[in-house]
Coordinates of C-alpha atoms in Angstrom, one line a residue:
X1 CA 66.7 -119.1 -87.3
X2 CA 69.4 -118.0 -89.9
X3 CA 71.4 -120.5 -91.9
X4 CA 74.6 -120.0 -93.9
X5 CA 75.9 -122.5 -96.5
X6 CA 79.7 -122.3 -97.3
X7 CA 80.9 -123.7 -100.6
X8 CA 84.5 -124.0 -101.7
X9 CA 84.3 -122.3 -105.1
X10 CA 81.8 -122.2 -108.0
X11 CA 83.2 -123.0 -111.4
X12 CA 81.0 -125.8 -112.9
X13 CA 78.2 -128.1 -112.0
X14 CA 80.0 -131.2 -110.8
X15 CA 80.0 -133.6 -107.9
X16 CA 80.3 -131.1 -105.0
X17 CA 77.8 -128.8 -106.7
X18 CA 75.2 -131.7 -106.7
X19 CA 75.7 -131.8 -102.9
X20 CA 75.3 -128.0 -102.7
X21 CA 72.1 -128.3 -104.6
X22 CA 70.6 -130.7 -102.1
X23 CA 71.9 -128.6 -99.1
X24 CA 70.0 -125.7 -100.6
X25 CA 67.0 -127.9 -100.8
X26 CA 67.4 -128.7 -97.1
X27 CA 67.6 -125.0 -96.2
X28 CA 66.0 -122.9 -99.0
X29 CA 66.3 -119.6 -97.1
X30 CA 70.0 -120.0 -96.4
X31 CA 72.6 -117.4 -97.4
X32 CA 75.3 -118.8 -99.7
X33 CA 79.0 -118.0 -99.4
X34 CA 81.9 -119.2 -101.6
X35 CA 85.6 -118.3 -102.0
X36 CA 84.9 -117.3 -105.6
X37 CA 82.1 -117.6 -108.1
X38 CA 82.8 -118.0 -111.8
X39 CA 79.8 -120.1 -112.8
X40 CA 78.6 -119.3 -116.3
X41 CA 75.1 -117.8 -116.6
X42 CA 73.8 -121.0 -118.2
X43 CA 75.0 -123.2 -115.4
X44 CA 73.5 -121.3 -112.4
X45 CA 70.0 -122.8 -112.4
X46 CA 70.6 -125.1 -109.4
X47 CA 71.3 -122.0 -107.3
X48 CA 67.7 -120.9 -107.7
X49 CA 68.6 -117.3 -108.4
X50 CA 70.1 -116.7 -105.0
X51 CA 73.2 -114.4 -104.7
X52 CA 76.6 -115.7 -103.7
X53 CA 78.7 -113.8 -101.3
X54 CA 82.4 -114.2 -102.3
X55 CA 85.8 -113.5 -100.8
X56 CA 88.5 -111.1 -101.8
X57 CA 89.9 -113.8 -104.1
X58 CA 87.1 -113.1 -106.5
X59 CA 88.8 -109.7 -107.3
X60 CA 92.4 -110.8 -107.5
X61 CA 94.3 -110.7 -110.9
X62 CA 93.7 -113.6 -113.2
X63 CA 91.3 -115.2 -110.6
X64 CA 88.7 -116.1 -113.2
X65 CA 91.0 -118.6 -114.9
X66 CA 93.6 -119.2 -112.2
X67 CA 91.9 -118.9 -108.9
X68 CA 93.7 -122.1 -107.7
X69 CA 96.9 -120.2 -107.8
X70 CA 95.6 -118.5 -104.7
X71 CA 95.3 -121.7 -102.6
X72 CA 97.7 -120.3 -100.0
X73 CA 95.4 -117.4 -99.4
X74 CA 92.1 -119.3 -99.2
X75 CA 92.3 -120.1 -95.5
X76 CA 92.5 -116.4 -94.8
X77 CA 89.7 -115.8 -97.3
X78 CA 87.2 -118.1 -95.6
X79 CA 88.1 -116.8 -92.2
X80 CA 87.0 -113.3 -93.3
X81 CA 83.4 -114.3 -93.9
X82 CA 81.2 -112.5 -91.3
X83 CA 78.9 -115.2 -90.0
X84 CA 77.7 -113.5 -86.9
X85 CA 74.0 -113.8 -86.4
X86 CA 73.7 -117.2 -88.1
X87 CA 72.5 -120.0 -85.9
X88 CA 73.5 -122.9 -88.3
X89 CA 76.5 -122.9 -90.6
X90 CA 76.8 -125.8 -93.1
X91 CA 80.1 -126.1 -95.1
X92 CA 80.7 -128.3 -98.1
X93 CA 84.4 -129.0 -97.8
X94 CA 87.2 -130.5 -99.9
X95 CA 89.8 -127.8 -99.4
X96 CA 89.1 -124.8 -97.0
X97 CA 85.4 -124.4 -96.5
X98 CA 85.3 -125.9 -93.0
X99 CA 87.8 -123.2 -91.8
X100 CA 85.1 -120.5 -91.4
X101 CA 85.0 -118.9 -88.0
X102 CA 82.0 -119.5 -85.8
X103 CA 81.4 -118.7 -82.1
X104 CA 79.4 -119.9 -79.1
X105 CA 75.7 -120.3 -79.8
X106 CA 76.4 -121.3 -83.4
X107 CA 76.4 -124.9 -84.8
X108 CA 78.8 -125.7 -87.6
X109 CA 78.2 -128.9 -89.6
X110 CA 80.8 -129.7 -92.2
X111 CA 80.1 -132.1 -95.1
X112 CA 83.5 -133.4 -96.1
X113 CA 84.2 -134.7 -99.6
X114 CA 87.8 -135.3 -98.5
X115 CA 90.6 -133.7 -96.5
X116 CA 93.1 -132.0 -98.8
X117 CA 94.6 -135.1 -100.4
X118 CA 97.4 -133.2 -102.1
X119 CA 98.6 -131.7 -98.8
X120 CA 98.4 -135.0 -96.9
X121 CA 99.2 -138.6 -98.0
X122 CA 99.1 -137.8 -101.8
X123 CA 101.6 -134.9 -101.6
X124 CA 104.5 -136.9 -103.2
X125 CA 102.2 -138.1 -106.0
X126 CA 100.9 -134.5 -106.7
X127 CA 104.4 -133.0 -106.7
X128 CA 105.6 -135.7 -109.1
X129 CA 102.7 -135.3 -111.5
X130 CA 103.0 -131.5 -111.4
X131 CA 106.8 -131.6 -112.0
X132 CA 107.5 -129.9 -108.6
X133 CA 109.8 -132.4 -107.1
X134 CA 112.8 -130.1 -107.3
X135 CA 113.6 -126.4 -107.7
X136 CA 112.4 -123.3 -106.0
X137 CA 108.7 -123.8 -107.0
X138 CA 108.9 -127.3 -105.6
X139 CA 110.4 -126.0 -102.3
X140 CA 107.7 -123.3 -102.1
X141 CA 104.9 -125.9 -102.7
X142 CA 106.3 -128.2 -100.0
X143 CA 106.4 -125.3 -97.6
X144 CA 102.9 -124.3 -98.5
X145 CA 101.5 -127.8 -98.0
X146 CA 103.2 -127.9 -94.6
X147 CA 101.4 -124.7 -93.6
X148 CA 98.2 -126.0 -95.0
X149 CA 98.4 -129.3 -93.0
X150 CA 98.9 -127.3 -89.8
X151 CA 95.9 -125.1 -90.6
X152 CA 93.8 -128.0 -91.9
X153 CA 94.1 -130.0 -88.7
X154 CA 93.7 -126.9 -86.4
X155 CA 90.6 -125.6 -88.1
X156 CA 89.0 -129.1 -88.0
X157 CA 88.8 -128.9 -84.2
X158 CA 86.3 -126.0 -84.4
X159 CA 83.7 -127.9 -86.4
X160 CA 80.8 -129.2 -84.2
X161 CA 79.7 -132.1 -86.5
X162 CA 81.8 -133.6 -89.2
X163 CA 80.0 -135.6 -91.9
X164 CA 82.0 -137.8 -94.3
X165 CA 80.8 -138.8 -97.7
X166 CA 82.0 -142.5 -97.3
X167 CA 83.5 -144.8 -94.7
X168 CA 86.8 -144.3 -96.6
X169 CA 86.7 -140.6 -96.1
X170 CA 85.8 -141.1 -92.4
X171 CA 89.0 -143.1 -92.1
X172 CA 91.0 -140.3 -93.7
X173 CA 89.4 -137.8 -91.4
X174 CA 90.3 -140.0 -88.4
X175 CA 93.9 -140.2 -89.6
X176 CA 94.5 -136.6 -90.6
X177 CA 92.3 -134.6 -88.2
X178 CA 92.0 -137.0 -85.3
X179 CA 88.2 -136.5 -85.4
X180 CA 85.3 -139.0 -85.7
X181 CA 82.8 -138.4 -88.5
X182 CA 79.4 -139.8 -89.2
X183 CA 78.9 -141.1 -92.8
X184 CA 76.2 -139.6 -95.1
X185 CA 76.6 -140.7 -98.7
X186 CA 76.4 -138.2 -101.5
X187 CA 73.0 -137.7 -103.2
X188 CA 72.6 -139.6 -106.4
X189 CA 69.8 -139.1 -109.0
X190 CA 68.8 -142.7 -108.9
X191 CA 65.5 -141.9 -110.6
X192 CA 67.4 -140.7 -113.6
X193 CA 68.7 -144.2 -114.2
X194 CA 65.7 -146.5 -114.6
X195 CA 65.7 -150.2 -113.8
X196 CA 66.1 -152.8 -116.5
X197 CA 66.0 -156.5 -115.6
X198 CA 67.5 -158.2 -118.7
X199 CA 71.2 -157.6 -119.4
X200 CA 72.0 -158.3 -123.1
X201 CA 74.9 -156.0 -123.4
X202 CA 78.7 -156.1 -122.9
X203 CA 80.8 -155.2 -119.9
X204 CA 80.9 -151.5 -119.6
X205 CA 83.3 -148.7 -118.5
X206 CA 82.2 -145.1 -118.2
X207 CA 84.9 -142.7 -117.1
X208 CA 86.9 -139.6 -117.8
X209 CA 90.3 -140.8 -119.2
X210 CA 92.7 -139.6 -116.5
X211 CA 95.6 -141.7 -115.1
X212 CA 94.1 -142.5 -111.7
X213 CA 90.9 -144.0 -113.2
X214 CA 93.1 -146.9 -114.6
X215 CA 91.1 -147.4 -117.7
X216 CA 94.2 -148.8 -119.4
X217 CA 94.3 -151.7 -116.9
X218 CA 90.7 -152.6 -117.7
X219 CA 91.4 -152.6 -121.4
X220 CA 94.6 -154.7 -120.8
X221 CA 92.5 -157.2 -118.8
X222 CA 89.9 -157.6 -121.6
X223 CA 92.7 -158.2 -124.1
X224 CA 93.2 -161.4 -122.2
X225 CA 89.5 -162.2 -122.3
X226 CA 88.6 -162.4 -126.0
X227 CA 85.3 -164.1 -125.2
X228 CA 84.0 -161.1 -123.2
X229 CA 83.0 -157.8 -124.9
X230 CA 84.0 -154.5 -123.4
X231 CA 82.5 -151.1 -124.2
X232 CA 84.5 -148.1 -123.1
X233 CA 82.7 -144.7 -122.9
X234 CA 84.6 -141.5 -122.2
X235 CA 87.4 -139.2 -123.2
X236 CA 90.1 -137.1 -121.6
X237 CA 93.9 -136.5 -121.5
X238 CA 94.7 -140.2 -121.2
X239 CA 92.8 -141.1 -124.3
X240 CA 95.9 -141.9 -126.4
X241 CA 97.1 -144.4 -123.8
X242 CA 93.6 -146.1 -123.7
X243 CA 93.5 -146.3 -127.5
X244 CA 97.0 -147.8 -127.6
X245 CA 96.0 -150.4 -125.0
X246 CA 92.9 -151.4 -127.0
X247 CA 94.5 -151.4 -130.4
X248 CA 93.7 -154.5 -132.5
X249 CA 91.4 -156.1 -129.8
X250 CA 88.2 -157.1 -131.6
X251 CA 86.3 -157.5 -128.3
X252 CA 86.9 -153.9 -127.2
X253 CA 84.9 -151.0 -128.4
X254 CA 85.9 -147.4 -127.7
X255 CA 82.9 -145.0 -128.1
X256 CA 84.2 -141.7 -126.9
X257 CA 82.0 -139.4 -124.9
X258 CA 78.2 -140.2 -125.1
X259 CA 75.1 -138.1 -124.5
X260 CA 73.2 -138.8 -121.3
X261 CA 70.4 -140.7 -122.9
X262 CA 72.8 -143.1 -124.6
X263 CA 74.8 -143.5 -121.5
X264 CA 71.7 -144.5 -119.5
X265 CA 70.8 -147.0 -122.1
X266 CA 74.3 -148.6 -122.0
X267 CA 74.2 -148.8 -118.2
X268 CA 70.7 -150.4 -118.3
X269 CA 71.8 -153.2 -120.7
X270 CA 75.4 -153.8 -119.5
X271 CA 76.3 -157.2 -118.3
X272 CA 78.3 -155.5 -115.5
X273 CA 79.9 -152.1 -114.9
X274 CA 83.7 -152.2 -114.3
X275 CA 85.3 -149.6 -112.1
X276 CA 89.1 -149.7 -111.4
X277 CA 89.7 -146.4 -109.6
X278 CA 90.2 -145.7 -106.0
X279 CA 87.6 -143.0 -105.4
X280 CA 86.4 -141.2 -102.3
X281 CA 82.9 -142.4 -103.3
X282 CA 82.1 -143.2 -106.9
X283 CA 78.7 -142.0 -108.1
X284 CA 78.9 -143.9 -111.4
X285 CA 78.8 -147.2 -109.5
X286 CA 75.5 -146.2 -107.8
X287 CA 74.0 -145.1 -111.2
X288 CA 74.9 -148.5 -112.7
X289 CA 73.3 -150.3 -109.7
X290 CA 70.2 -148.1 -110.1
X291 CA 69.8 -149.6 -113.5
X292 CA 69.9 -153.1 -112.0
X293 CA 73.5 -153.6 -113.3
X294 CA 76.1 -155.5 -111.2
X295 CA 79.5 -153.7 -110.5
X296 CA 83.0 -155.2 -110.6
X297 CA 85.2 -152.7 -108.7
X298 CA 88.6 -152.2 -107.0
X299 CA 88.0 -153.0 -103.4
X300 CA 89.2 -149.8 -101.9
X301 CA 87.6 -146.4 -101.4
X302 CA 83.9 -145.7 -101.8
X303 CA 83.3 -149.0 -103.6
X304 CA 83.3 -150.8 -100.2
X305 CA 80.2 -148.7 -99.3
X306 CA 78.4 -149.2 -102.6
X307 CA 79.0 -152.8 -103.7
X308 CA 77.7 -155.7 -101.7
X309 CA 80.3 -158.3 -102.7
X310 CA 80.1 -162.1 -103.1
X311 CA 79.3 -163.8 -99.8
X312 CA 77.1 -160.9 -98.6
X313 CA 73.3 -161.2 -98.4
X314 CA 71.9 -160.1 -101.7
X315 CA 75.2 -159.5 -103.5
X316 CA 75.3 -156.8 -106.1
X317 CA 78.8 -157.4 -107.6
X318 CA 82.3 -158.2 -106.6
X319 CA 85.5 -156.4 -105.5
X320 CA 89.0 -157.2 -106.8
X321 CA 92.0 -156.7 -104.4
X322 CA 94.5 -154.8 -106.5
X323 CA 94.8 -152.4 -109.4
X324 CA 96.3 -154.7 -112.0
X325 CA 95.2 -156.3 -115.3
X326 CA 95.6 -159.7 -113.8
X327 CA 93.3 -159.0 -110.9
X328 CA 90.6 -157.4 -113.1
X329 CA 90.7 -160.4 -115.5
X330 CA 90.4 -162.8 -112.6
X331 CA 87.4 -160.8 -111.3
X332 CA 85.6 -160.9 -114.6
X333 CA 86.1 -164.7 -114.8
X334 CA 84.9 -165.0 -111.3
X335 CA 81.8 -162.9 -112.1
X336 CA 80.8 -165.4 -114.8
X337 CA 80.3 -168.0 -112.0
X338 CA 78.8 -165.5 -109.5
X339 CA 76.4 -163.7 -111.8
X340 CA 73.4 -166.1 -111.4
X341 CA 73.4 -165.2 -107.7
X342 CA 73.1 -161.5 -108.4
X343 CA 69.6 -160.3 -108.9
X344 CA 69.1 -157.0 -110.8
X345 CA 66.3 -156.1 -108.4
X346 CA 68.8 -156.3 -105.5
X347 CA 71.1 -153.9 -107.3
X348 CA 68.3 -151.4 -107.7
X349 CA 67.3 -151.8 -104.1
X350 CA 70.9 -151.3 -103.0
X351 CA 71.1 -148.1 -105.1
X352 CA 68.1 -146.5 -103.4
X353 CA 70.1 -146.2 -100.2
X354 CA 71.9 -143.3 -102.0
X355 CA 68.9 -141.3 -103.1
X356 CA 68.6 -137.5 -102.8
X357 CA 65.8 -137.9 -100.3
X358 CA 68.0 -140.1 -98.0
X359 CA 70.8 -137.5 -98.2
X360 CA 68.5 -134.6 -97.2
X361 CA 67.0 -136.6 -94.3
X362 CA 70.4 -137.5 -93.0
X363 CA 71.8 -134.0 -93.2
X364 CA 68.7 -132.5 -91.5
X365 CA 69.2 -135.0 -88.7
X366 CA 72.9 -134.2 -88.4
X367 CA 72.1 -130.5 -88.2
X368 CA 69.3 -131.0 -85.6
X369 CA 71.7 -132.9 -83.3
X370 CA 74.4 -130.2 -83.7
X371 CA 71.9 -127.5 -82.8
X372 CA 70.6 -129.5 -79.8
X373 CA 74.1 -129.7 -78.4
X374 CA 74.4 -126.0 -78.7
X375 CA 71.1 -125.5 -76.9
X376 CA 69.5 -124.2 -80.1
X377 CA 66.0 -125.2 -81.3
X378 CA 65.7 -127.5 -84.3
X379 CA 64.8 -126.0 -87.7

């Protein structure tokens, strides 16, 4: 039995590449395809030395630095991969990977990080942030997104088994593609975040400083809570806004980026981990829970799958209803009363649901069922 794994593009070792690493662990003999591959030599270890078959976009002008310019050509690019002879095709999708062409007698399982958010419900936000609301470039981008939406929904109908990375993404898939998806959460290195029962530290935020993470709101909330300490770890383009929001607050400490060992230590001792973004999943929340640390999170997106809120059996944190400084401050106050009911051991147990081993088992089961429906033997 031959297996092909389709990845979007290879540029760095980030969230989707961690999924790819575990897909390779499921099917070590699989052939690997990607729209383009610009991974540096020092970052290729997780591929295990296997070659990557790329599309014509790899050879286009300026592709190394600007391959996203060719988004409009990527559906054509993935459709050109010759997958004849493969029994199982597994795609890791957040843009175009699920659009590969398969035929009868082949099973296609697509692991979906998200439908193309910028082409669907977040189009207006993307155009606004990119300065493309007007003019010829804006008109072209709107036309391109229209074409991508048509292709995106059409190509989703050819996938045999759609797997979403969270309940939230399964809902987006149902809305945009009119398909049902099973949920398999992303693999998290829970063993890399050891358990610690006592929590002598401050409230903790760990994040890249970009607008949608809403670190500024967390900082504004803690300005209203002078009796609670907050440590903020991270850096990014929104750093100036975060520093301005924290200026003069003696209970707020900005540490900048931290090495992994320091980050793990902070998560282990934190009183609670605060997360204000609306994420597709949110791996950092699982990492905090693996350390036995409760999570205070915005109650939309992947947080609903990760945090067992107040009122649940064995709660592991709480969820606040809106992205505002007032809601975050109220949640921190509520946590003070709830925290005796949250056991660090329950947080750790909850995090183990998202282990790499659980992910591999679930993906192998999804593939086996897709193969059976095609009348093919299990691997």
